Amino acid sequence: MTQVAHTRDELVAALDGAGGEVAVVMTMGALHEGHGRLIRTARQRSPFVVVTIFVNPLQFGPGEDFEKYPRTLEADLGACRAEGAAVVFAPGRDDVYPGGAPSITMNPGPLGAILEGASRPGHFSGMLTVVEKLLRLTRADVAYFGEKDFQQLALIRRMVLDLELGVEIVGVPTVRESDGLALSSRNRYLSEQERKSALALSRALREGAGHSDPAAVLATAGKILAEEPGVRLDYLELTGADLGDVPDEGPARLLVAARVGATRLIDNVPIVLRKEA
Ligand code: AMP
């Protein structure tokens, strides 16, 4: 039986039912199979999984899609029940921010200034602030996050390390449509034509990752993106697996962000670099 908590008090009561480890999956709702995979991965290890559903105003910039972000609570609750979540915490704004807009917030540091941080000022500060709060409110022992938001995952790991939060963070690989498109709640904004254009992102990453020389990786991926008129590239970057400098060889990451119509999409893949023999 899935318990639904909308307030802090209801959450406290629901958490009384946890006999052991509490596993948490945080979402902004509009749940899809990517979220489903996170919940299922959590369930494989922990009988008591808490799913949070909260569209966090703090991580949206002016002019971003906070107001129009899809809100599908009834369907989301159905999905959480079907996945066997013990608790769904779907708080209102005042339950998360009882003091109003917080005056003390997280500083994401240098890792938060690059890539998404450069394009979306304030986004990671707002994200980390709510993640830290929700980890505490849910009394999480372990929390699951998708590699789809790779920089977010890296920042959360760093926050847990730097601030001694004592929570285990587990990353889950990106779930894709059969044609390669990474699942995202924002995909529902795309028209049929835009969805076709959006496929260039995953195709560029996939074909780029087929090379092992950094210049060839970027040239291949960049060409595919440049040839798709429906895509306005924000960034295409090759980094180390920890988002630091590109290594001469070994694991690295290829990341992309672009606008397709009015919709901003991100995606990334792991990649292995090799020195030419
Ligand atoms: P969101 O609701 O978009 O904030 O995402 C909530 C969680 O689901 C985050 O940890 C995301 O990284 C993860 N997630 C979103 N899309 C995917 C996907 N396609 N595959 C795996 N995880 C995902």
XYZ file of C-alpha atoms and ligand atoms in Angstrom:
300
model
C 0.000 0.000 0.000
C 1.381 3.360 -1.038
C 0.844 6.174 1.441
C 0.481 9.681 0.070
C 1.812 12.557 2.195
C 1.263 16.185 1.236
C 2.447 17.826 4.461
C 5.463 17.430 6.736
C 3.285 15.923 9.462
C 1.862 13.369 7.054
C 5.387 12.517 5.935
C 6.567 12.009 9.520
C 3.621 9.683 10.162
C 4.290 7.738 6.954
C 8.014 7.400 7.753
C 7.086 5.689 11.036
C 6.286 2.675 8.878
C 9.894 2.274 7.723
C 11.365 -0.701 9.538
C 14.852 -0.283 8.123
C 16.592 1.560 5.341
C 14.791 4.465 3.666
C 15.478 4.787 -0.072
C 14.485 7.984 -1.848
C 13.782 8.890 -5.478
C 13.315 12.627 -6.044
C 11.307 13.834 -9.023
C 9.436 16.835 -10.365
C 6.553 14.594 -11.423
C 5.261 14.010 -14.965
C 6.673 10.556 -14.375
C 7.946 8.409 -17.220
C 9.885 5.188 -17.608
C 13.142 6.916 -16.591
C 11.634 7.653 -13.184
C 10.160 4.147 -13.171
C 13.637 2.667 -13.593
C 14.896 4.689 -10.621
C 12.049 3.469 -8.411
C 12.506 -0.125 -9.546
C 16.252 0.002 -8.966
C 15.606 1.327 -5.469
C 12.973 -1.343 -4.809
C 15.389 -4.129 -5.729
C 17.395 -3.298 -2.641
C 15.046 -1.487 -0.257
C 11.470 -2.439 0.603
C 10.784 1.115 1.791
C 11.016 3.566 -1.108
C 9.910 7.183 -0.796
C 9.191 9.057 -4.053
C 9.103 12.833 -3.809
C 7.157 14.907 -6.329
C 7.856 18.618 -6.184
C 8.367 21.185 -8.927
C 10.973 23.277 -7.150
C 10.554 26.968 -8.004
C 14.048 27.717 -6.707
C 15.768 25.875 -9.551
C 13.921 27.641 -12.377
C 15.299 30.902 -13.760
C 13.238 33.828 -14.976
C 11.762 32.996 -18.372
C 12.130 29.239 -17.811
C 9.205 26.820 -17.804
C 8.223 26.723 -14.100
C 4.594 27.743 -14.749
C 4.058 25.452 -17.701
C 6.037 22.481 -16.346
C 3.702 19.444 -16.688
C 1.835 18.575 -13.483
C 0.154 15.166 -13.640
C -0.235 14.171 -9.984
C -3.015 11.588 -10.341
C -1.184 9.680 -13.065
C 2.062 9.986 -11.089
C 0.438 8.490 -7.982
C -0.820 5.596 -10.103
C 2.702 4.978 -11.414
C 4.181 5.078 -7.894
C 1.559 2.604 -6.672
C 2.279 0.295 -9.582
C 6.011 0.427 -8.811
C 5.385 -0.421 -5.162
C 6.565 2.841 -3.581
C 5.909 2.864 0.174
C 5.376 6.621 0.334
C 4.803 9.456 -2.110
C 5.681 12.860 -0.676
C 4.019 15.535 -2.816
C 4.335 18.700 -0.746
C 3.158 22.199 -1.513
C 5.560 25.112 -1.718
C 4.972 26.165 1.906
C 5.690 22.665 3.196
C 9.106 22.717 1.557
C 9.843 26.388 2.246
C 7.945 27.238 5.454
C 10.061 30.364 5.897
C 9.254 31.578 2.400
C 12.034 31.871 -0.160
C 15.140 30.705 1.739
C 17.799 33.295 2.483
C 20.419 30.607 3.105
C 21.023 28.389 0.105
C 23.623 26.002 -1.316
C 26.656 27.234 -3.208
C 27.419 24.626 -5.878
C 31.081 25.750 -6.184
C 33.220 25.507 -9.325
C 31.572 22.316 -10.615
C 28.297 24.245 -10.627
C 29.665 27.057 -12.771
C 30.322 25.066 -15.965
C 27.994 23.451 -18.552
C 24.405 23.713 -17.216
C 25.582 26.117 -14.520
C 26.898 28.538 -17.133
C 23.654 28.368 -19.120
C 21.255 28.392 -16.175
C 22.508 30.725 -13.428
C 21.093 29.796 -10.023
C 19.760 26.447 -11.204
C 22.182 24.265 -9.272
C 21.980 26.349 -6.119
C 18.197 25.877 -6.152
C 18.510 22.187 -6.992
C 21.035 21.417 -4.229
C 19.031 23.430 -1.700
C 15.922 21.347 -2.281
C 17.797 18.038 -2.533
C 19.493 18.637 0.819
C 16.137 19.548 2.393
C 14.374 16.510 0.941
C 17.179 14.155 2.009
C 16.661 15.377 5.577
C 12.860 15.484 5.524
C 12.627 11.950 4.152
C 15.439 10.687 6.448
C 17.066 9.107 3.410
C 19.706 6.426 3.874
C 20.168 6.004 0.140
C 18.981 8.164 -2.779
C 18.803 7.363 -6.502
C 19.464 9.875 -9.272
C 19.594 9.507 -13.053
C 22.723 9.909 -15.161
C 20.466 11.799 -17.580
C 21.240 14.818 -15.371
C 24.895 13.939 -15.106
C 26.160 17.219 -13.689
C 23.347 17.218 -11.141
C 24.381 13.727 -10.009
C 28.032 14.811 -9.732
C 27.079 17.887 -7.697
C 24.886 15.884 -5.332
C 27.726 13.415 -4.732
C 30.041 16.350 -4.031
C 27.547 17.984 -1.645
C 27.142 14.735 0.294
C 30.926 14.406 0.549
C 31.676 18.026 1.419
C 28.850 18.472 3.925
C 29.052 14.991 5.526
C 25.404 14.268 4.792
C 25.881 10.550 5.408
C 23.612 9.431 2.565
C 24.538 6.914 -0.114
C 24.031 8.251 -3.645
C 23.364 5.772 -6.455
C 23.468 6.788 -10.139
C 21.164 5.060 -12.643
C 21.920 4.937 -16.404
C 19.728 6.955 -18.775
C 16.572 5.321 -20.106
C 15.926 6.006 -23.802
C 13.169 5.510 -26.350
C 13.928 2.752 -28.845
C 15.087 5.401 -31.343
C 17.583 6.829 -28.841
C 15.755 9.894 -27.493
C 16.478 10.230 -23.775
C 13.229 10.168 -21.810
C 12.383 13.535 -20.266
C 9.266 15.144 -18.857
C 9.995 18.014 -21.256
C 9.685 15.741 -24.317
C 5.930 16.238 -24.098
C 6.446 19.857 -25.192
C 7.828 18.665 -28.548
C 5.774 18.708 -31.738
C 6.119 15.742 -34.078
C 8.623 17.656 -36.231
C 10.561 18.866 -33.196
C 10.777 15.349 -31.844
C 12.418 14.272 -35.114
C 14.903 17.138 -34.810
C 15.565 16.229 -31.160
C 16.816 12.802 -32.245
C 19.959 14.546 -33.523
C 21.126 14.943 -29.901
C 21.253 11.248 -29.037
C 22.483 10.362 -32.532
C 25.339 12.857 -32.226
C 26.348 11.448 -28.845
C 26.098 7.856 -30.005
C 28.129 8.396 -33.164
C 30.609 10.636 -31.369
C 31.120 7.934 -28.741
C 32.002 5.526 -31.546
C 35.357 7.317 -31.815
C 38.199 7.181 -29.314
C 40.134 10.283 -30.325
C 38.795 13.511 -28.720
C 38.979 15.587 -31.907
C 37.130 12.909 -33.892
C 34.496 12.552 -31.153
C 33.720 16.263 -31.199
C 33.918 16.618 -34.988
C 31.522 13.719 -35.565
C 28.984 14.809 -32.963
C 29.285 18.491 -33.916
C 28.636 17.784 -37.596
C 25.432 15.866 -36.870
C 24.126 18.675 -34.674
C 25.107 21.389 -37.161
C 23.301 19.560 -39.965
C 19.967 19.516 -38.120
C 18.304 22.907 -38.712
C 15.751 22.343 -35.934
C 18.489 22.224 -33.279
C 20.050 25.341 -31.736
C 23.131 24.119 -29.917
C 23.889 25.482 -26.468
C 26.981 23.356 -25.799
C 28.647 20.144 -26.898
C 31.478 19.244 -24.527
C 33.825 16.389 -23.897
C 35.041 16.155 -20.286
C 36.581 13.674 -17.901
C 34.246 11.127 -16.321
C 34.093 13.428 -13.264
C 33.376 16.459 -15.517
C 36.985 17.616 -15.078
C 39.659 17.823 -17.781
C 39.569 15.393 -20.712
C 41.970 12.523 -19.985
C 44.453 11.312 -22.606
C 42.797 7.950 -22.393
C 40.168 6.142 -20.354
C 36.611 7.000 -19.301
C 35.229 10.396 -20.317
C 31.805 11.991 -20.828
C 30.238 13.643 -23.859
C 27.485 16.126 -23.002
C 25.087 18.184 -25.053
C 22.448 20.854 -24.449
C 20.323 22.391 -27.168
C 17.058 24.107 -27.862
C 14.560 22.397 -30.133
C 11.832 24.951 -30.779
C 11.182 26.479 -27.350
C 12.249 23.337 -25.482
C 15.685 22.999 -23.920
C 16.984 19.428 -23.897
C 20.107 17.850 -22.385
C 21.738 14.474 -22.879
C 25.087 12.767 -22.258
C 26.867 9.454 -22.754
C 29.899 7.699 -21.297
C 32.809 7.354 -23.673
C 36.214 5.675 -23.587
C 39.178 7.526 -25.084
C 42.232 5.703 -26.422
C 45.587 6.940 -27.564
C 46.349 6.257 -31.214
C 48.694 3.274 -31.508
P 13.135 15.106 -12.961
O 11.743 14.721 -12.604
O 13.329 15.405 -14.420
O 13.696 16.176 -12.054
O 14.028 13.817 -12.720
C 13.973 13.133 -11.507
C 15.042 12.078 -11.499
O 14.835 11.175 -12.589
C 16.465 12.643 -11.666
O 17.361 11.902 -10.853
C 16.721 12.415 -13.124
O 18.095 12.330 -13.448
C 16.018 11.100 -13.356
N 15.708 10.912 -14.773
C 15.044 11.767 -15.590
N 14.994 11.270 -16.841
C 15.668 10.089 -16.829
C 15.976 9.092 -17.815
N 15.605 9.230 -19.073
N 16.685 8.006 -17.415
C 17.080 7.869 -16.132
N 16.804 8.761 -15.153
C 16.117 9.851 -15.495
